[in-house]
Amino acid sequence: MNDSPLHLAVALDGAGWHPAAWRSEGARPGALFTPGYWADLVAEAERGLLDLVTFEDALGPQSAAPHRPDDRTDQVRGSLDAVLLASHLALLTTRIGLVPTVNVTHTEPFHVAVGIATLDHVSEGRAGWRPQIASRAADAAHFGRRTTPQLTDDDLRDPELIAARLRPLFAEAADVVEVARRLWDSWEDDAEIRDTATGRFLDRDKLHHIDFEGAWFSVRGPSITPRPPQGQPVVASLAHASTPYEFAARASDVVFVTPFDRAGATAVLAQVAEAADRVGRDLRDRPLRRFADLVVLLDDEPGAAARRKERLDALAGAEYTSDALVFTGTPGELADLLLDWRTAGLDGFRLRPGALPHDLTAVTRRLVPELRRRGAYRSAYGTGTLRERLGLPTPRNRYAGQG
Amino acid sequence: MPKQIHLAAQLPGIHNVTVWSDPRSGSQIAIGSFVHLARTAERGKFDFFFLAEGLRLREHKGRVYELDVAGRPDNLTMLSALAAATTRLGVAATVNATFNEPYEVARRLATLDHLSGGRAGWNVVTSFDAFTGENFRRGGFLAEADRYSRAAEFLATARELWDSWHGADVPADPVSGRFVRPGAGAFTHHGGHFDIAGRFTTPRSPQGHPVVIQAGESDAGRDFAASDAEVVFSKYNRLEEARAFYRDVKGRLARYGRSPDDLRIMPTATVVVADTDAEAAAYADEITRAQVSPQTAIAHLEAVWGRDLSAYDPDGPLPDIDPEPESLVLKGHSVFRTGRAETARRWRALAHERGLSIRELVIEVHGGQTFVGSPHTVADAVDHFVQTDGADGFVFATHLTPGGLDDFVDRVVPLLQEKGVHRPDYTGTTLRDHLGLRRPPDTGRTSRTASAQWEGSAS
Ligand SMILES: Cc1cc2nc3c(=O)[nH]c(=O)nc-3n(C[C@H](O)[C@H](O)[C@H](O)COP(=O)(O)O)c2cc1C
């Protein structure tokens, strides 16, 4: 049994994760591209004392099919850049962690690292990011610089097949994270000296070229941004198969996994541990927080959430399923499930609200108090950075003392 | 009716403008510094807040340059945050067109325009050097001669992407079940620099297009400004040379079917205000001396001479040895990139004629502070500069972070307001409103040749 505090994250995406969520009662579909919509959601998440919120993103439009674009007009299409959105929300919140999704296949590693360092400065130590590879080949045409593997309909049946086809992109993504981590360390904490006697603002012995050279790119450094307050902002990744488990084991501080029951959670965590072994990561030294993802539709009255989902499914024209378990039930039933699954060794959960704001509010105002009643959730935010809240150690600067 | 003055503020952190040795000098990276300066500018009813960009730390003689403030944020990320700390102030980011791709930049700028409710601006710059390129996937891939053709196509492509969404493309009607109109975001661009197609993801933003700013010097740069920019930054802040630049650039507009009123010219400037002109002059001298420390004087000399001069006394005469015009000791700095043999000749002549030491010479050529005096003197000088067509306004860089703009806003802005040359309050909500610029037409997706559309709207 795990008696460290339970961690809760909420994954924000458009009007919610159900494709017909934008048509449900209380939704604000006309406001999805306004800052006020997001400010209200994140304020609610912070009222619920959640650890962090994540923001979905991609360099192409949403699609009902994970591997190719569609022409549907009956679902939410269109999005804002998640890093900029998170940064905007940083000044409207004070405690909650902000974890945008960032494509690492088509972007510049240098810009990504500087952007996340900036988010960490702006939020004073609450930044994370979820590096994401391009799983849709069509997005490559938006850049015209390269092609990426096209997943087939067959691949979609098995996460292992997906991961096998995208394997080179995962290896490149690991290089992107390595570059980001080196750039964040490239300024030592005491690089700024303001020494009037010698006229020096900086001590260049405390600034470092990172000289990364990999199969896909090279980056010289140092960063243009001083070391972020957390030293190393939190890296989180979503994983469904062996290759992404290995990516998480190499690169991440937090991994989001998608078991469908407690036994599945046990099995997945064993695979994550094996991946850590394979890449030689000592989890006592460099802990990896494991969160299970769940789509949640919550109502107080028994059966109401399932009926709500049926109505949304009817509007969508198909039963909604996901890469993660879709839970319908009462907040109490969800609390039972979370505490049960947790015994598999999970550190926390990332809940994907089926419809916003309804299912977010159900998490913050019903689920959280229920967990608290059971002694399983905090009643105030402590002080400290996102890393500290997640129990991740203060990272040592890899260049410190090298001169 | 006198011309209205357009005011902008910049957080420097580059070159030697910031006097970091002053005890009042705060952090160049803490969010509190940015919020303070942005709110001060908004209190002064400025048009916008601006961030410059340098994508590689400068290096001197092969090592990181230590003497100036360094360390800055990602511009669009920082400005997205500042949009939450302000309500009317424009937020303008410098974003390079060489080490970026149009899809991502257009998306990020459209996002900033959404987050700020229509207050975004984009300073399109063209640094192309291989030194900066070492931080990016493609390295120094672009020839100097191609920098503006890439920038122009980059901008045209960004405009096509912004125009790929019509203002009415998101009905979001739960009754009919139509969230988006068919074809929203579809684009195709086949050009020499970019060959891309697909779907753009960000719906049309409040301004349609963010305000486009440019800061080129060369003939090609000035033409790019005249054909495509809505604001031009310049370094010409002495009245005569500023008027010449103003005439030249405004004179180029007609060639592109645009009128002089379609473009605002804003030199960078500094300001020193005190109770009396004499006090201000003394304070300005003190600031200039702090900006040009003995070490900075030698470093600037080395940058021009292209060789190590660390053995020379900053309070002694200029070196007898000749410059090595081919060797570049200061990298990542645009100022000393070209014309160094000529610069050295001029510096020597000036030092000889006036009997100046190395440091005195560098202080002399540094140019000092732009506007110096009592609040009345400064207000009159700023107004005169604009009314006599030296500029349409200024981008103020301050020597103190973050309090360097306080005096100007508290003591000079009210005088400009009294003169009727600066707004007593914002009259609009967007950056285009503040600058008096038109919105690009939202013609929808039927005619999608953005450059033709743009020129058509301006004629
Ligand atoms: C006032 C001013 C501000 C500038 N700001 C930047 C900047 O922030 N980042 C940058 O890379 N270049 C900046 N530049 C450099 C210009 O983009 C341009 O490269 C330079 O003026 C040389 O012009 P040219 O390429 O037409 O010769 C600035 C130039 C001026 C005059």
PDB file of C-alpha atoms in Angstrom, chain A residues 155-345:
ATOM      1  CA  ASP A 155      -1.328  -0.627 -37.046  1.00  0.00           C
ATOM      2  CA  LEU A 156      -4.076   0.993 -35.016  1.00  0.00           C
ATOM      3  CA  ARG A 157      -5.211  -2.376 -33.675  1.00  0.00           C
ATOM      4  CA  ASP A 158      -2.090  -2.752 -31.554  1.00  0.00           C
ATOM      5  CA  PRO A 159      -0.112  -0.067 -29.726  1.00  0.00           C
ATOM      6  CA  GLU A 160       3.018  -2.173 -30.259  1.00  0.00           C
ATOM      7  CA  LEU A 161       2.573  -1.922 -34.029  1.00  0.00           C
ATOM      8  CA  ILE A 162       2.098   1.848 -33.778  1.00  0.00           C
ATOM      9  CA  ALA A 163       5.219   2.184 -31.662  1.00  0.00           C
ATOM     10  CA  ALA A 164       7.229  -0.031 -33.988  1.00  0.00           C
ATOM     11  CA  ARG A 165       6.401   2.095 -36.992  1.00  0.00           C
ATOM     12  CA  LEU A 166       7.120   5.354 -35.174  1.00  0.00           C
ATOM     13  CA  ARG A 167      10.270   4.099 -33.408  1.00  0.00           C
ATOM     14  CA  PRO A 168      12.708   6.494 -35.153  1.00  0.00           C
ATOM     15  CA  LEU A 169      10.596   9.442 -34.040  1.00  0.00           C
ATOM     16  CA  PHE A 170      10.818   8.285 -30.423  1.00  0.00           C
ATOM     17  CA  ALA A 171      14.599   8.056 -30.632  1.00  0.00           C
ATOM     18  CA  GLU A 172      14.732  11.575 -32.048  1.00  0.00           C
ATOM     19  CA  ALA A 173      12.337  12.794 -29.331  1.00  0.00           C
ATOM     20  CA  ALA A 174      14.713  11.436 -26.689  1.00  0.00           C
ATOM     21  CA  ASP A 175      17.457  13.549 -28.264  1.00  0.00           C
ATOM     22  CA  VAL A 176      15.200  16.607 -28.106  1.00  0.00           C
ATOM     23  CA  VAL A 177      14.646  16.076 -24.384  1.00  0.00           C
ATOM     24  CA  GLU A 178      18.365  15.560 -23.858  1.00  0.00           C
ATOM     25  CA  VAL A 179      19.077  18.858 -25.619  1.00  0.00           C
ATOM     26  CA  ALA A 180      16.460  20.641 -23.530  1.00  0.00           C
ATOM     27  CA  ARG A 181      17.898  19.241 -20.320  1.00  0.00           C
ATOM     28  CA  ARG A 182      21.419  20.266 -21.293  1.00  0.00           C
ATOM     29  CA  LEU A 183      20.285  23.756 -22.310  1.00  0.00           C
ATOM     30  CA  TRP A 184      18.487  24.222 -18.983  1.00  0.00           C
ATOM     31  CA  ASP A 185      21.744  23.369 -17.240  1.00  0.00           C
ATOM     32  CA  SER A 186      23.888  25.459 -19.579  1.00  0.00           C
ATOM     33  CA  TRP A 187      23.603  28.433 -17.240  1.00  0.00           C
ATOM     34  CA  GLU A 188      24.714  27.574 -13.762  1.00  0.00           C
ATOM     35  CA  ASP A 189      22.587  29.110 -11.024  1.00  0.00           C
ATOM     36  CA  ASP A 190      25.318  31.564 -10.085  1.00  0.00           C
ATOM     37  CA  ALA A 191      26.362  32.523 -13.640  1.00  0.00           C
ATOM     38  CA  GLU A 192      25.145  36.080 -13.108  1.00  0.00           C
ATOM     39  CA  ILE A 193      27.737  37.863 -10.964  1.00  0.00           C
ATOM     40  CA  ARG A 194      27.268  41.635 -11.579  1.00  0.00           C
ATOM     41  CA  ASP A 195      30.877  42.267 -10.638  1.00  0.00           C
ATOM     42  CA  THR A 196      31.526  45.985 -10.976  1.00  0.00           C
ATOM     43  CA  ALA A 197      35.241  45.632 -10.234  1.00  0.00           C
ATOM     44  CA  THR A 198      35.835  43.607 -13.397  1.00  0.00           C
ATOM     45  CA  GLY A 199      32.892  45.053 -15.315  1.00  0.00           C
ATOM     46  CA  ARG A 200      31.417  41.601 -15.774  1.00  0.00           C
ATOM     47  CA  PHE A 201      27.695  40.846 -15.601  1.00  0.00           C
ATOM     48  CA  LEU A 202      28.314  37.150 -16.265  1.00  0.00           C
ATOM     49  CA  ASP A 203      30.973  34.685 -15.283  1.00  0.00           C
ATOM     50  CA  ARG A 204      31.517  32.827 -18.517  1.00  0.00           C
ATOM     51  CA  ASP A 205      33.065  29.876 -16.731  1.00  0.00           C
ATOM     52  CA  LYS A 206      29.522  29.180 -15.532  1.00  0.00           C
ATOM     53  CA  LEU A 207      28.008  29.193 -19.008  1.00  0.00           C
ATOM     54  CA  HIS A 208      28.422  26.092 -21.115  1.00  0.00           C
ATOM     55  CA  HIS A 209      28.274  25.071 -24.704  1.00  0.00           C
ATOM     56  CA  ILE A 210      26.232  21.887 -24.752  1.00  0.00           C
ATOM     57  CA  ASP A 211      27.747  20.590 -28.003  1.00  0.00           C
ATOM     58  CA  PHE A 212      25.027  18.074 -28.617  1.00  0.00           C
ATOM     59  CA  GLU A 213      25.566  16.069 -31.774  1.00  0.00           C
ATOM     60  CA  GLY A 214      23.024  13.434 -32.680  1.00  0.00           C
ATOM     61  CA  ALA A 215      21.753  11.573 -35.708  1.00  0.00           C
ATOM     62  CA  TRP A 216      19.092  14.194 -36.448  1.00  0.00           C
ATOM     63  CA  PHE A 217      20.523  17.524 -35.343  1.00  0.00           C
ATOM     64  CA  SER A 218      23.287  19.304 -33.501  1.00  0.00           C
ATOM     65  CA  VAL A 219      22.887  22.121 -30.992  1.00  0.00           C
ATOM     66  CA  ARG A 220      25.784  24.203 -29.739  1.00  0.00           C
ATOM     67  CA  GLY A 221      24.284  26.298 -26.916  1.00  0.00           C
ATOM     68  CA  PRO A 222      24.371  27.735 -24.357  1.00  0.00           C
ATOM     69  CA  SER A 223      20.721  28.644 -23.872  1.00  0.00           C
ATOM     70  CA  ILE A 224      19.723  32.275 -24.249  1.00  0.00           C
ATOM     71  CA  THR A 225      17.604  31.938 -21.083  1.00  0.00           C
ATOM     72  CA  PRO A 226      18.995  31.691 -17.559  1.00  0.00           C
ATOM     73  CA  ARG A 227      18.461  28.398 -15.745  1.00  0.00           C
ATOM     74  CA  PRO A 228      14.756  27.956 -14.973  1.00  0.00           C
ATOM     75  CA  PRO A 229      13.637  28.124 -11.317  1.00  0.00           C
ATOM     76  CA  GLN A 230      13.058  24.365 -11.126  1.00  0.00           C
ATOM     77  CA  GLY A 231      16.416  23.710 -12.738  1.00  0.00           C
ATOM     78  CA  GLN A 232      14.750  20.994 -14.739  1.00  0.00           C
ATOM     79  CA  PRO A 233      11.082  21.629 -15.549  1.00  0.00           C
ATOM     80  CA  VAL A 234       8.998  18.453 -15.365  1.00  0.00           C
ATOM     81  CA  VAL A 235       9.015  16.200 -18.445  1.00  0.00           C
ATOM     82  CA  ALA A 236       5.874  14.069 -18.800  1.00  0.00           C
ATOM     83  CA  SER A 237       5.022  11.560 -21.499  1.00  0.00           C
ATOM     84  CA  LEU A 238       2.068   9.424 -22.505  1.00  0.00           C
ATOM     85  CA  ALA A 239       2.892   5.770 -23.183  1.00  0.00           C
ATOM     86  CA  HIS A 240       1.008   2.710 -24.355  1.00  0.00           C
ATOM     87  CA  ALA A 241       3.722   0.300 -25.515  1.00  0.00           C
ATOM     88  CA  SER A 242       7.294  -0.841 -25.006  1.00  0.00           C
ATOM     89  CA  THR A 243       9.019   1.855 -27.102  1.00  0.00           C
ATOM     90  CA  PRO A 244       7.233   4.744 -25.382  1.00  0.00           C
ATOM     91  CA  TYR A 245       7.872   3.065 -22.000  1.00  0.00           C
ATOM     92  CA  GLU A 246      11.528   3.123 -22.875  1.00  0.00           C
ATOM     93  CA  PHE A 247      11.250   6.738 -23.962  1.00  0.00           C
ATOM     94  CA  ALA A 248       9.694   7.564 -20.585  1.00  0.00           C
ATOM     95  CA  ALA A 249      12.390   5.606 -18.790  1.00  0.00           C
ATOM     96  CA  ARG A 250      15.067   7.577 -20.612  1.00  0.00           C
ATOM     97  CA  ALA A 251      13.544  11.020 -20.728  1.00  0.00           C
ATOM     98  CA  SER A 252      10.606  11.598 -18.377  1.00  0.00           C
ATOM     99  CA  ASP A 253       9.874  12.559 -14.809  1.00  0.00           C
ATOM    100  CA  VAL A 254       6.207  11.571 -15.105  1.00  0.00           C
ATOM    101  CA  VAL A 255       4.630   8.906 -17.306  1.00  0.00           C
ATOM    102  CA  PHE A 256       0.924   8.716 -18.135  1.00  0.00           C
ATOM    103  CA  VAL A 257      -0.185   5.114 -18.746  1.00  0.00           C
ATOM    104  CA  THR A 258      -3.537   3.689 -19.830  1.00  0.00           C
ATOM    105  CA  PRO A 259      -4.500   0.463 -18.015  1.00  0.00           C
ATOM    106  CA  PHE A 260      -8.118  -0.697 -18.145  1.00  0.00           C
ATOM    107  CA  ASP A 261      -8.244  -2.339 -14.711  1.00  0.00           C
ATOM    108  CA  ARG A 262      -6.098  -2.892 -11.634  1.00  0.00           C
ATOM    109  CA  ALA A 263      -4.441  -5.986 -13.024  1.00  0.00           C
ATOM    110  CA  GLY A 264      -3.662  -4.027 -16.162  1.00  0.00           C
ATOM    111  CA  ALA A 265      -2.112  -1.306 -14.022  1.00  0.00           C
ATOM    112  CA  THR A 266       0.098  -3.858 -12.304  1.00  0.00           C
ATOM    113  CA  ALA A 267       1.187  -5.244 -15.657  1.00  0.00           C
ATOM    114  CA  VAL A 268       1.920  -1.833 -17.150  1.00  0.00           C
ATOM    115  CA  LEU A 269       3.955  -0.737 -14.143  1.00  0.00           C
ATOM    116  CA  ALA A 270       6.017  -3.918 -14.434  1.00  0.00           C
ATOM    117  CA  GLN A 271       6.705  -3.081 -18.076  1.00  0.00           C
ATOM    118  CA  VAL A 272       7.716   0.457 -17.141  1.00  0.00           C
ATOM    119  CA  ALA A 273      10.077  -0.929 -14.493  1.00  0.00           C
ATOM    120  CA  GLU A 274      11.599  -3.324 -17.032  1.00  0.00           C
ATOM    121  CA  ALA A 275      12.063  -0.458 -19.469  1.00  0.00           C
ATOM    122  CA  ALA A 276      13.879   1.487 -16.742  1.00  0.00           C
ATOM    123  CA  ASP A 277      16.128  -1.532 -16.185  1.00  0.00           C
ATOM    124  CA  ARG A 278      16.838  -1.845 -19.889  1.00  0.00           C
ATOM    125  CA  VAL A 279      17.972   1.783 -20.156  1.00  0.00           C
ATOM    126  CA  GLY A 280      19.876   1.615 -16.880  1.00  0.00           C
ATOM    127  CA  ARG A 281      17.830   4.129 -14.906  1.00  0.00           C
ATOM    128  CA  ASP A 282      17.872   3.703 -11.156  1.00  0.00           C
ATOM    129  CA  LEU A 283      14.379   4.734 -10.075  1.00  0.00           C
ATOM    130  CA  ARG A 284      15.475   5.449  -6.510  1.00  0.00           C
ATOM    131  CA  ASP A 285      17.956   7.954  -7.842  1.00  0.00           C
ATOM    132  CA  ARG A 286      15.793   9.440 -10.543  1.00  0.00           C
ATOM    133  CA  PRO A 287      12.193   8.710  -9.624  1.00  0.00           C
ATOM    134  CA  LEU A 288       9.564   8.322 -12.329  1.00  0.00           C
ATOM    135  CA  ARG A 289       6.063   9.254 -11.228  1.00  0.00           C
ATOM    136  CA  ARG A 290       3.424   6.956 -12.737  1.00  0.00           C
ATOM    137  CA  PHE A 291      -0.051   8.318 -13.409  1.00  0.00           C
ATOM    138  CA  ALA A 292      -2.933   6.341 -14.936  1.00  0.00           C
ATOM    139  CA  ASP A 293      -5.094   8.149 -17.465  1.00  0.00           C
ATOM    140  CA  LEU A 294      -8.887   7.858 -17.291  1.00  0.00           C
ATOM    141  CA  VAL A 295     -11.627   9.615 -19.206  1.00  0.00           C
ATOM    142  CA  VAL A 296     -14.249  10.504 -16.615  1.00  0.00           C
ATOM    143  CA  LEU A 297     -17.935  11.362 -16.810  1.00  0.00           C
ATOM    144  CA  LEU A 298     -19.281  11.988 -13.317  1.00  0.00           C
ATOM    145  CA  ASP A 299     -22.726  12.594 -11.839  1.00  0.00           C
ATOM    146  CA  ASP A 300     -23.955  12.263  -8.273  1.00  0.00           C
ATOM    147  CA  GLU A 301     -27.008  10.232  -9.117  1.00  0.00           C
ATOM    148  CA  PRO A 302     -26.170   6.581  -9.816  1.00  0.00           C
ATOM    149  CA  GLY A 303     -26.545   5.788 -13.521  1.00  0.00           C
ATOM    150  CA  ALA A 304     -26.824   9.430 -14.557  1.00  0.00           C
ATOM    151  CA  ALA A 305     -23.303   9.665 -15.965  1.00  0.00           C
ATOM    152  CA  ALA A 306     -23.797   6.557 -18.107  1.00  0.00           C
ATOM    153  CA  ARG A 307     -27.041   7.970 -19.431  1.00  0.00           C
ATOM    154  CA  ARG A 308     -25.306  11.270 -20.167  1.00  0.00           C
ATOM    155  CA  LYS A 309     -22.641   9.433 -22.092  1.00  0.00           C
ATOM    156  CA  GLU A 310     -25.312   7.599 -24.088  1.00  0.00           C
ATOM    157  CA  ARG A 311     -26.865  10.907 -25.049  1.00  0.00           C
ATOM    158  CA  LEU A 312     -23.498  12.292 -26.122  1.00  0.00           C
ATOM    159  CA  ASP A 313     -22.746   9.084 -28.033  1.00  0.00           C
ATOM    160  CA  ALA A 314     -26.044   9.476 -29.857  1.00  0.00           C
ATOM    161  CA  LEU A 315     -25.154  13.070 -30.808  1.00  0.00           C
ATOM    162  CA  ALA A 316     -21.729  11.906 -31.957  1.00  0.00           C
ATOM    163  CA  GLY A 317     -23.195   9.041 -33.959  1.00  0.00           C
ATOM    164  CA  ALA A 318     -20.936   6.425 -32.396  1.00  0.00           C
ATOM    165  CA  GLU A 319     -20.046   4.973 -29.051  1.00  0.00           C
ATOM    166  CA  TYR A 320     -17.085   6.892 -27.668  1.00  0.00           C
ATOM    167  CA  THR A 321     -14.080   4.799 -26.739  1.00  0.00           C
ATOM    168  CA  SER A 322     -10.567   5.952 -26.045  1.00  0.00           C
ATOM    169  CA  ASP A 323      -6.988   4.798 -25.588  1.00  0.00           C
ATOM    170  CA  ALA A 324      -7.782   5.026 -21.845  1.00  0.00           C
ATOM    171  CA  LEU A 325     -10.671   3.592 -19.831  1.00  0.00           C
ATOM    172  CA  VAL A 326     -13.838   5.652 -20.117  1.00  0.00           C
ATOM    173  CA  PHE A 327     -15.306   5.747 -16.632  1.00  0.00           C
ATOM    174  CA  THR A 328     -18.924   6.689 -15.990  1.00  0.00           C
ATOM    175  CA  GLY A 329     -20.262   6.778 -12.452  1.00  0.00           C
ATOM    176  CA  THR A 330     -20.520   8.761  -9.258  1.00  0.00           C
ATOM    177  CA  PRO A 331     -17.599  10.592  -7.662  1.00  0.00           C
ATOM    178  CA  GLY A 332     -17.711   8.052  -4.838  1.00  0.00           C
ATOM    179  CA  GLU A 333     -17.418   5.161  -7.295  1.00  0.00           C
ATOM    180  CA  LEU A 334     -14.488   6.868  -8.982  1.00  0.00           C
ATOM    181  CA  ALA A 335     -12.814   7.391  -5.593  1.00  0.00           C
ATOM    182  CA  ASP A 336     -13.217   3.627  -4.969  1.00  0.00           C
ATOM    183  CA  LEU A 337     -11.603   2.853  -8.300  1.00  0.00           C
ATOM    184  CA  LEU A 338      -8.695   5.256  -7.852  1.00  0.00           C
ATOM    185  CA  LEU A 339      -7.855   3.955  -4.387  1.00  0.00           C
ATOM    186  CA  ASP A 340      -8.112   0.389  -5.623  1.00  0.00           C
ATOM    187  CA  TRP A 341      -5.901   0.886  -8.692  1.00  0.00           C
ATOM    188  CA  ARG A 342      -3.469   2.819  -6.647  1.00  0.00           C
ATOM    189  CA  THR A 343      -2.570  -0.335  -4.749  1.00  0.00           C
ATOM    190  CA  ALA A 344      -0.928  -1.486  -7.979  1.00  0.00           C
ATOM    191  CA  GLY A 345       1.717   1.147  -7.242  1.00  0.00           C
TER     192      GLY A 345
END
